[in-house]
Amino acid sequence: AVWPLGDEAVWKSGLRGVHTEVPSIAKSIVNHVQTTLARQAYNLDNAGAYGAVAHTVRDDLIINWNDTQMHYTRKAPKRAYYLSLEFLMGRTLDNALLNLGTKDAYKESVAKLGFNVEDLIDSERDAALGNGGLGRLAACYLDSSASQEIPLWGYGLRYEYGMFQQLIATDGSQLEAPDPWLTHANPWEIPRLDVTYDVRFYGHAERFDDKNGIWSGGQEVVAVAYDVPIPGYATKNTNNIRLWKSAPKRGFDLNSFNAGDYERAVESSNSAEALTKVLYPNDNHMVGKELRLKQQYFWTAASLADIMRRFKNTDKPIKEFPDLVAIQLNDTHPTLAIPELMRILVDEEEVPWKDAWEIVTKTFGFTNHTVLPEALERWPVPLFQHLLPRHLQIIYDIDFEFLQAVEKKFPGDREKLARMSLIQEGMPQYIRMANLAVLGSKKVNGVAELHSQLVRTTILKDFVEFYGSSKFGNVTNGVTPRRWLDQCNPDLSNLITETIGVPKTTWLKDLYLIKGILDKVDDETFQKKFAAVKRKNKERLAAYIHSTLGVTVDASAMFDIQVKRIHEYKRQTLNLLGVIHRYLSIKALTPEERKKVNKRVVIFAGKAAPGYYIAKLTIRLIVNVARVINADPDTAEYLTLLFLPDYSVSLAELLVPASDISQHISTAGTEASGTSNMKFTLNGGLLVGTVDGANIEIAEEVGEENVFFFGHLAATVEDIRYQHAYHPVPVEQKSPALARILNEVSSGRFGDAHVYEPLLNTIRQSDYYLLTDDFDSYLEAQKMVDDIYSKDPIGWIKRSITSVACMGKFSSDRAIMEYAEEYWNIERVKLE
Ligand code: PLP
């Protein structure tokens, strides 16, 4: 091939590879201090040093990024696109160094320049463009796709403000502060100011007889691309997330500007920019705001335009679109991509409706993340009609054809038609996004075996009967062992490497290999080393607790951790009431009897959605119960209760390696999968859990004897709720222990007697989440935990070793390869 531009020798002498040697790394860092930051050794602080190091790593990432994208373009393989409104990335520097394999060289280089690389790593701000599990899953999948050399791009929004910062007020309530994470330039993004698309809202739609149409007028805003390189582990392959920022189309509204109405001109520019200002802070709960629907359309329209442009560069006929493109919908948030692709094909590419629908239904896959009714997205038709008039016509056309097919298959079943329609009747009517996502997708999956089964038998039952069961599958979630073992728990990672005799770069990409440590489960030396790692991680967490809360905790006590979004279905209240029970029980013992008590440090962390009143009350009660317990000299030695503010990915990295047990205690059938359960177990913490989500599959792998299960099963939950409604039994009768604790809280023992009544009433009255039914069983499980931990420490260590060894299945590499092979039909494309 002929070199495309100028003198090939000059070009090639200018190109370089990734920095691997100390002198060249140090030189590049100094260069960035001097030119990128315009500083020098005399005025460089940690923040500056972080910036220069990050820019040096960024250069490395960009070199691999360029090579990867050039390779993908030349080979033109089928690619996958992961559409997710959330990417909960956390910090980047440490992960990039570990994936590039250059951490040691950087450590030395940074030390030579007078800084400590770990301090710089800790000074990085989290990228918190997500709420919880769904967004963190997307981040793990990006890491796995690059590591497994799967050509995949993520598409999302570049929120100017991420997940809010959580503060705890003096009365214990949650306060929210904005998260302006971009105020210091973000070294990890590459602005692509030349990659832009216009996105329309409102306006006028016309539909013709062939179901094609025209959409005009309204408001147009511009989507601007920002790329973030995603390095694979021990491979050059570097994938991408493309995040869209909104901008006004002409900077100002020209008419108003020229008419001298500057306020109005600025207003319209502000309204365009407002689109990508802030992440909606709700987890598993739909809030029907117009701005949220605008975000969803803005993001899907820009992403599809970009995907279509890339496809067109291959010069293939449009009917081959599904041979080159697979698009995965992370929950229903990107479902507008289905009518949007129809609009592009039918209105712009002039593809006949029927052919267009065939292309669409071969392209999309839909991952459902919840069966909770309050989380299922539905949009009021009037709002939708106003904002996206052409898409509403398309949805009506899809619905009409679909209902005809249903009527043909199940003649006369009007109720079935009403349930399956894309439109929910009523005043107003609603569009059901899950139904639309099912219709427009080739395959639909849930995120753990039990959840996928519940999807098939409850919310999508009619669709399974209509389409047949082969359209509905399961891909159990996973977590990346790079961040969630090697990065957060380097001592355990090193111990595994030295024990199984397989290089880290091999087993971290084939996690089933850690089973090798099982050979050493009875080896006393290994047990001691394993226990020492856990102890060190607990001390690291204790130091953090001391520095942030000023509380001293005993690292020899059992660390019992529940960290996740605060939600009634996750039942933090059940845990808290259990802690109060423990406190009152210890208090009732004589000093002599207390000496036999298993010492515990119980740790909570998690954010509540700002508008979620009951969840916020839960936080307030935890904080105030902690104040009473931690101040009581009778129990201080045996029980500490803590609420760590501002839960985040980087805080999770500190907590996960330090647990003896962690709690995953959702009402059976409500937690789709959970992923922190996998992270804790992978790091040797045992689970106290309900028979729910991925807890079940974890127990299948590690052995049921190593999981502390309790509570009613999913299959009986409906019946129990029925009994609550029609044959209620008072708490006093069902669980005297629980009734007593509720009364203690009501009596004001933990302050503010009246404040907590609404929270307590959710339990005393309908008790939708079955706390009264599960409480006694929960206490029994906890008693078993205490007995084994205090009486059989070696047995405990063996359970912990066995659990780690059996977690191979839960690598997100396994999950991403299931998607690639069974859902997307995509192969590895390795960069040589
Ligand atoms: N939030 C953060 C910051 C996380 O890191 C994780 C998972 O590790 C989650 C939420 C999800 O936790 P869970 O699976 O317990 O809901």
mmCIF file of C-alpha atoms in Angstrom, residues 613-827:
data_model
loop_
_atom_site.group_PDB
_atom_site.id
_atom_site.type_symbol
_atom_site.label_atom_id
_atom_site.label_comp_id
_atom_site.label_asym_id
_atom_site.label_seq_id
_atom_site.Cartn_x
_atom_site.Cartn_y
_atom_site.Cartn_z
ATOM 1 C CA TYR A 613 -38.948 9.759 51.785
ATOM 2 C CA ILE A 614 -38.932 6.329 53.429
ATOM 3 C CA ALA A 615 -35.405 5.553 52.231
ATOM 4 C CA LYS A 616 -34.170 8.864 53.624
ATOM 5 C CA LEU A 617 -35.837 8.101 56.959
ATOM 6 C CA THR A 618 -33.998 4.790 57.012
ATOM 7 C CA ILE A 619 -30.663 6.594 56.756
ATOM 8 C CA ARG A 620 -31.672 8.979 59.529
ATOM 9 C CA LEU A 621 -32.645 6.098 61.785
ATOM 10 C CA ILE A 622 -29.394 4.205 61.115
ATOM 11 C CA VAL A 623 -27.336 7.286 62.009
ATOM 12 C CA ASN A 624 -29.274 7.922 65.217
ATOM 13 C CA VAL A 625 -29.287 4.310 66.355
ATOM 14 C CA ALA A 626 -25.514 4.332 65.747
ATOM 15 C CA ARG A 627 -25.157 7.375 68.018
ATOM 16 C CA VAL A 628 -26.867 5.591 70.896
ATOM 17 C CA ILE A 629 -25.131 2.247 70.432
ATOM 18 C CA ASN A 630 -21.640 3.659 69.939
ATOM 19 C CA ALA A 631 -21.967 5.812 73.061
ATOM 20 C CA ASP A 632 -23.021 2.931 75.328
ATOM 21 C CA PRO A 633 -20.076 1.708 77.443
ATOM 22 C CA ASP A 634 -21.914 -1.563 78.273
ATOM 23 C CA THR A 635 -21.829 -2.714 74.658
ATOM 24 C CA ALA A 636 -19.028 -0.670 73.093
ATOM 25 C CA GLU A 637 -16.567 -3.539 73.078
ATOM 26 C CA TYR A 638 -18.988 -5.868 71.296
ATOM 27 C CA LEU A 639 -20.927 -3.797 68.845
ATOM 28 C CA THR A 640 -20.217 -0.770 66.665
ATOM 29 C CA LEU A 641 -22.670 0.579 64.105
ATOM 30 C CA LEU A 642 -21.547 2.918 61.343
ATOM 31 C CA PHE A 643 -23.061 4.753 58.404
ATOM 32 C CA LEU A 644 -20.314 5.739 55.945
ATOM 33 C CA PRO A 645 -21.403 8.767 53.922
ATOM 34 C CA ASP A 646 -21.183 9.152 50.154
ATOM 35 C CA TYR A 647 -21.007 5.573 48.899
ATOM 36 C CA SER A 648 -19.193 5.373 45.567
ATOM 37 C CA VAL A 649 -17.183 2.947 43.460
ATOM 38 C CA SER A 650 -13.915 3.995 45.094
ATOM 39 C CA LEU A 651 -15.413 3.525 48.568
ATOM 40 C CA ALA A 652 -16.709 0.112 47.460
ATOM 41 C CA GLU A 653 -13.136 -0.810 46.495
ATOM 42 C CA LEU A 654 -12.134 -0.195 50.100
ATOM 43 C CA LEU A 655 -15.131 -1.999 51.647
ATOM 44 C CA VAL A 656 -15.388 -5.088 49.451
ATOM 45 C CA PRO A 657 -12.020 -6.653 50.437
ATOM 46 C CA ALA A 658 -12.665 -5.980 54.141
ATOM 47 C CA SER A 659 -15.889 -7.903 54.801
ATOM 48 C CA ASP A 660 -16.248 -11.052 56.859
ATOM 49 C CA ILE A 661 -19.896 -11.129 55.938
ATOM 50 C CA SER A 662 -22.004 -8.937 53.685
ATOM 51 C CA GLN A 663 -25.766 -8.703 53.509
ATOM 52 C CA HIS A 664 -27.952 -9.129 50.388
ATOM 53 C CA ILE A 665 -31.343 -9.483 52.000
ATOM 54 C CA SER A 666 -33.946 -8.286 49.477
ATOM 55 C CA THR A 667 -37.466 -9.718 49.674
ATOM 56 C CA ALA A 668 -37.268 -12.873 47.543
ATOM 57 C CA GLY A 669 -38.062 -12.120 43.902
ATOM 58 C CA THR A 670 -37.284 -8.394 44.039
ATOM 59 C CA GLU A 671 -33.500 -8.178 43.433
ATOM 60 C CA ALA A 672 -32.900 -9.024 39.791
ATOM 61 C CA SER A 673 -29.296 -10.124 40.318
ATOM 62 C CA GLY A 674 -27.129 -7.960 42.519
ATOM 63 C CA THR A 675 -23.471 -7.660 41.670
ATOM 64 C CA SER A 676 -21.954 -6.541 44.966
ATOM 65 C CA ASN A 677 -22.832 -10.016 46.306
ATOM 66 C CA MET A 678 -20.373 -11.360 43.689
ATOM 67 C CA LYS A 679 -17.696 -8.813 44.598
ATOM 68 C CA PHE A 680 -17.822 -9.568 48.313
ATOM 69 C CA THR A 681 -17.731 -13.326 47.815
ATOM 70 C CA LEU A 682 -14.872 -13.071 45.318
ATOM 71 C CA ASN A 683 -12.924 -11.277 48.055
ATOM 72 C CA GLY A 684 -13.623 -13.888 50.703
ATOM 73 C CA GLY A 685 -16.581 -12.333 52.510
ATOM 74 C CA LEU A 686 -19.445 -14.775 53.127
ATOM 75 C CA LEU A 687 -23.052 -13.887 52.336
ATOM 76 C CA VAL A 688 -26.037 -13.481 54.590
ATOM 77 C CA GLY A 689 -28.829 -13.461 52.067
ATOM 78 C CA THR A 690 -32.268 -14.332 50.882
ATOM 79 C CA VAL A 691 -32.932 -16.887 48.186
ATOM 80 C CA ASP A 692 -32.939 -14.169 45.541
ATOM 81 C CA GLY A 693 -31.148 -12.934 42.431
ATOM 82 C CA ALA A 694 -27.606 -14.148 41.919
ATOM 83 C CA ASN A 695 -27.318 -15.197 45.599
ATOM 84 C CA ILE A 696 -28.835 -18.469 44.414
ATOM 85 C CA GLU A 697 -26.248 -19.075 41.728
ATOM 86 C CA ILE A 698 -23.416 -18.024 44.057
ATOM 87 C CA ALA A 699 -24.601 -20.696 46.520
ATOM 88 C CA GLU A 700 -24.749 -23.240 43.690
ATOM 89 C CA GLU A 701 -21.098 -22.523 42.934
ATOM 90 C CA VAL A 702 -19.597 -22.144 46.413
ATOM 91 C CA GLY A 703 -21.859 -24.653 48.177
ATOM 92 C CA GLU A 704 -25.035 -23.861 50.072
ATOM 93 C CA GLU A 705 -23.250 -24.615 53.354
ATOM 94 C CA ASN A 706 -21.093 -21.525 52.727
ATOM 95 C CA VAL A 707 -24.009 -19.095 52.346
ATOM 96 C CA PHE A 708 -26.241 -18.061 55.263
ATOM 97 C CA PHE A 709 -29.672 -18.195 53.666
ATOM 98 C CA PHE A 710 -32.891 -17.211 55.412
ATOM 99 C CA GLY A 711 -36.407 -16.047 54.659
ATOM 100 C CA HIS A 712 -39.378 -16.957 52.534
ATOM 101 C CA LEU A 713 -38.964 -18.040 48.925
ATOM 102 C CA ALA A 714 -40.044 -16.004 45.897
ATOM 103 C CA ALA A 715 -42.816 -18.468 45.081
ATOM 104 C CA THR A 716 -44.622 -17.774 48.390
ATOM 105 C CA VAL A 717 -44.295 -13.977 48.462
ATOM 106 C CA GLU A 718 -47.528 -13.344 46.560
ATOM 107 C CA ASP A 719 -49.517 -15.607 48.911
ATOM 108 C CA ILE A 720 -48.082 -13.904 51.970
ATOM 109 C CA ARG A 721 -48.975 -10.478 50.620
ATOM 110 C CA TYR A 722 -52.491 -11.745 50.047
ATOM 111 C CA GLN A 723 -52.643 -12.880 53.679
ATOM 112 C CA HIS A 724 -51.350 -9.480 54.836
ATOM 113 C CA ALA A 725 -54.209 -7.851 52.974
ATOM 114 C CA TYR A 726 -57.050 -10.205 53.899
ATOM 115 C CA HIS A 727 -55.992 -12.036 57.080
ATOM 116 C CA PRO A 728 -53.569 -9.676 58.798
ATOM 117 C CA VAL A 729 -51.757 -10.972 61.873
ATOM 118 C CA PRO A 730 -50.391 -8.300 64.261
ATOM 119 C CA VAL A 731 -46.607 -8.012 64.578
ATOM 120 C CA GLU A 732 -46.858 -8.923 68.286
ATOM 121 C CA GLN A 733 -48.150 -12.317 67.265
ATOM 122 C CA LYS A 734 -45.948 -12.957 64.280
ATOM 123 C CA SER A 735 -42.648 -11.901 65.834
ATOM 124 C CA PRO A 736 -42.684 -10.735 69.456
ATOM 125 C CA ALA A 737 -38.974 -9.936 69.128
ATOM 126 C CA LEU A 738 -39.655 -7.559 66.256
ATOM 127 C CA ALA A 739 -42.661 -5.972 67.968
ATOM 128 C CA ARG A 740 -40.521 -5.144 70.973
ATOM 129 C CA ILE A 741 -37.868 -3.465 68.817
ATOM 130 C CA LEU A 742 -40.436 -1.399 66.917
ATOM 131 C CA ASN A 743 -41.796 -0.232 70.258
ATOM 132 C CA GLU A 744 -38.319 0.718 71.477
ATOM 133 C CA VAL A 745 -37.880 2.911 68.411
ATOM 134 C CA SER A 746 -41.358 4.411 68.866
ATOM 135 C CA SER A 747 -40.622 5.119 72.512
ATOM 136 C CA GLY A 748 -37.840 7.507 71.531
ATOM 137 C CA ARG A 749 -34.962 5.390 72.752
ATOM 138 C CA PHE A 750 -33.069 6.440 69.611
ATOM 139 C CA GLY A 751 -34.341 10.032 69.647
ATOM 140 C CA ASP A 752 -37.095 11.773 67.700
ATOM 141 C CA ALA A 753 -39.930 9.441 68.770
ATOM 142 C CA HIS A 754 -42.449 10.740 66.217
ATOM 143 C CA VAL A 755 -40.098 11.135 63.237
ATOM 144 C CA TYR A 756 -39.749 7.446 62.416
ATOM 145 C CA GLU A 757 -43.443 6.510 62.619
ATOM 146 C CA PRO A 758 -44.004 6.592 58.817
ATOM 147 C CA LEU A 759 -41.107 4.148 58.413
ATOM 148 C CA LEU A 760 -42.281 1.898 61.240
ATOM 149 C CA ASN A 761 -45.810 1.968 59.852
ATOM 150 C CA THR A 762 -44.655 0.483 56.554
ATOM 151 C CA ILE A 763 -43.825 -2.585 58.667
ATOM 152 C CA ARG A 764 -46.742 -2.505 61.094
ATOM 153 C CA GLN A 765 -49.315 -1.954 58.379
ATOM 154 C CA SER A 766 -49.114 -3.531 54.915
ATOM 155 C CA ASP A 767 -45.520 -4.764 55.313
ATOM 156 C CA TYR A 768 -45.183 -5.125 51.558
ATOM 157 C CA TYR A 769 -41.578 -6.299 51.821
ATOM 158 C CA LEU A 770 -42.279 -9.003 54.422
ATOM 159 C CA LEU A 771 -40.018 -7.874 57.256
ATOM 160 C CA THR A 772 -42.333 -9.353 59.866
ATOM 161 C CA ASP A 773 -42.409 -12.674 58.034
ATOM 162 C CA ASP A 774 -38.628 -12.940 57.651
ATOM 163 C CA PHE A 775 -37.382 -11.396 60.893
ATOM 164 C CA ASP A 776 -37.101 -14.489 63.090
ATOM 165 C CA SER A 777 -35.497 -16.497 60.319
ATOM 166 C CA TYR A 778 -33.029 -13.629 59.815
ATOM 167 C CA LEU A 779 -32.068 -13.707 63.509
ATOM 168 C CA GLU A 780 -31.477 -17.455 63.302
ATOM 169 C CA ALA A 781 -29.164 -17.034 60.315
ATOM 170 C CA GLN A 782 -27.272 -14.344 62.197
ATOM 171 C CA LYS A 783 -26.944 -16.598 65.225
ATOM 172 C CA MET A 784 -25.390 -19.260 63.040
ATOM 173 C CA VAL A 785 -22.934 -16.680 61.691
ATOM 174 C CA ASP A 786 -21.934 -15.724 65.244
ATOM 175 C CA ASP A 787 -21.523 -19.326 66.340
ATOM 176 C CA ILE A 788 -19.313 -20.382 63.464
ATOM 177 C CA TYR A 789 -17.217 -17.210 63.407
ATOM 178 C CA SER A 790 -16.486 -17.258 67.131
ATOM 179 C CA LYS A 791 -16.279 -21.015 67.756
ATOM 180 C CA ASP A 792 -14.682 -22.324 64.578
ATOM 181 C CA PRO A 793 -12.267 -19.748 63.158
ATOM 182 C CA ILE A 794 -10.439 -22.308 61.005
ATOM 183 C CA GLY A 795 -13.743 -23.580 59.643
ATOM 184 C CA TRP A 796 -14.590 -19.974 58.787
ATOM 185 C CA ILE A 797 -11.341 -19.441 56.900
ATOM 186 C CA LYS A 798 -11.958 -22.648 54.943
ATOM 187 C CA ARG A 799 -15.430 -21.486 53.958
ATOM 188 C CA SER A 800 -13.933 -18.202 52.868
ATOM 189 C CA ILE A 801 -11.166 -19.839 50.786
ATOM 190 C CA THR A 802 -13.659 -22.238 49.190
ATOM 191 C CA SER A 803 -15.954 -19.350 48.298
ATOM 192 C CA VAL A 804 -13.209 -17.374 46.544
ATOM 193 C CA ALA A 805 -12.072 -20.492 44.687
ATOM 194 C CA CYS A 806 -15.537 -21.192 43.276
ATOM 195 C CA MET A 807 -16.343 -17.712 41.919
ATOM 196 C CA GLY A 808 -15.028 -18.263 38.370
ATOM 197 C CA LYS A 809 -18.504 -18.116 36.871
ATOM 198 C CA PHE A 810 -19.061 -14.537 38.017
ATOM 199 C CA SER A 811 -16.405 -12.879 35.895
ATOM 200 C CA SER A 812 -18.026 -10.367 33.534
ATOM 201 C CA ASP A 813 -15.783 -11.970 30.866
ATOM 202 C CA ARG A 814 -18.034 -15.046 30.986
ATOM 203 C CA ALA A 815 -21.111 -12.824 30.726
ATOM 204 C CA ILE A 816 -19.791 -10.713 27.831
ATOM 205 C CA MET A 817 -18.812 -13.865 25.900
ATOM 206 C CA GLU A 818 -22.350 -15.224 26.384
ATOM 207 C CA TYR A 819 -23.735 -12.025 24.906
ATOM 208 C CA ALA A 820 -21.189 -12.106 22.066
ATOM 209 C CA GLU A 821 -21.846 -15.726 21.152
ATOM 210 C CA GLU A 822 -25.522 -16.259 21.912
ATOM 211 C CA TYR A 823 -27.010 -12.795 21.439
ATOM 212 C CA TRP A 824 -24.828 -10.776 19.061
ATOM 213 C CA ASN A 825 -23.097 -13.393 16.944
ATOM 214 C CA ILE A 826 -19.831 -11.481 17.268
ATOM 215 C CA GLU A 827 -16.289 -12.811 17.287
#
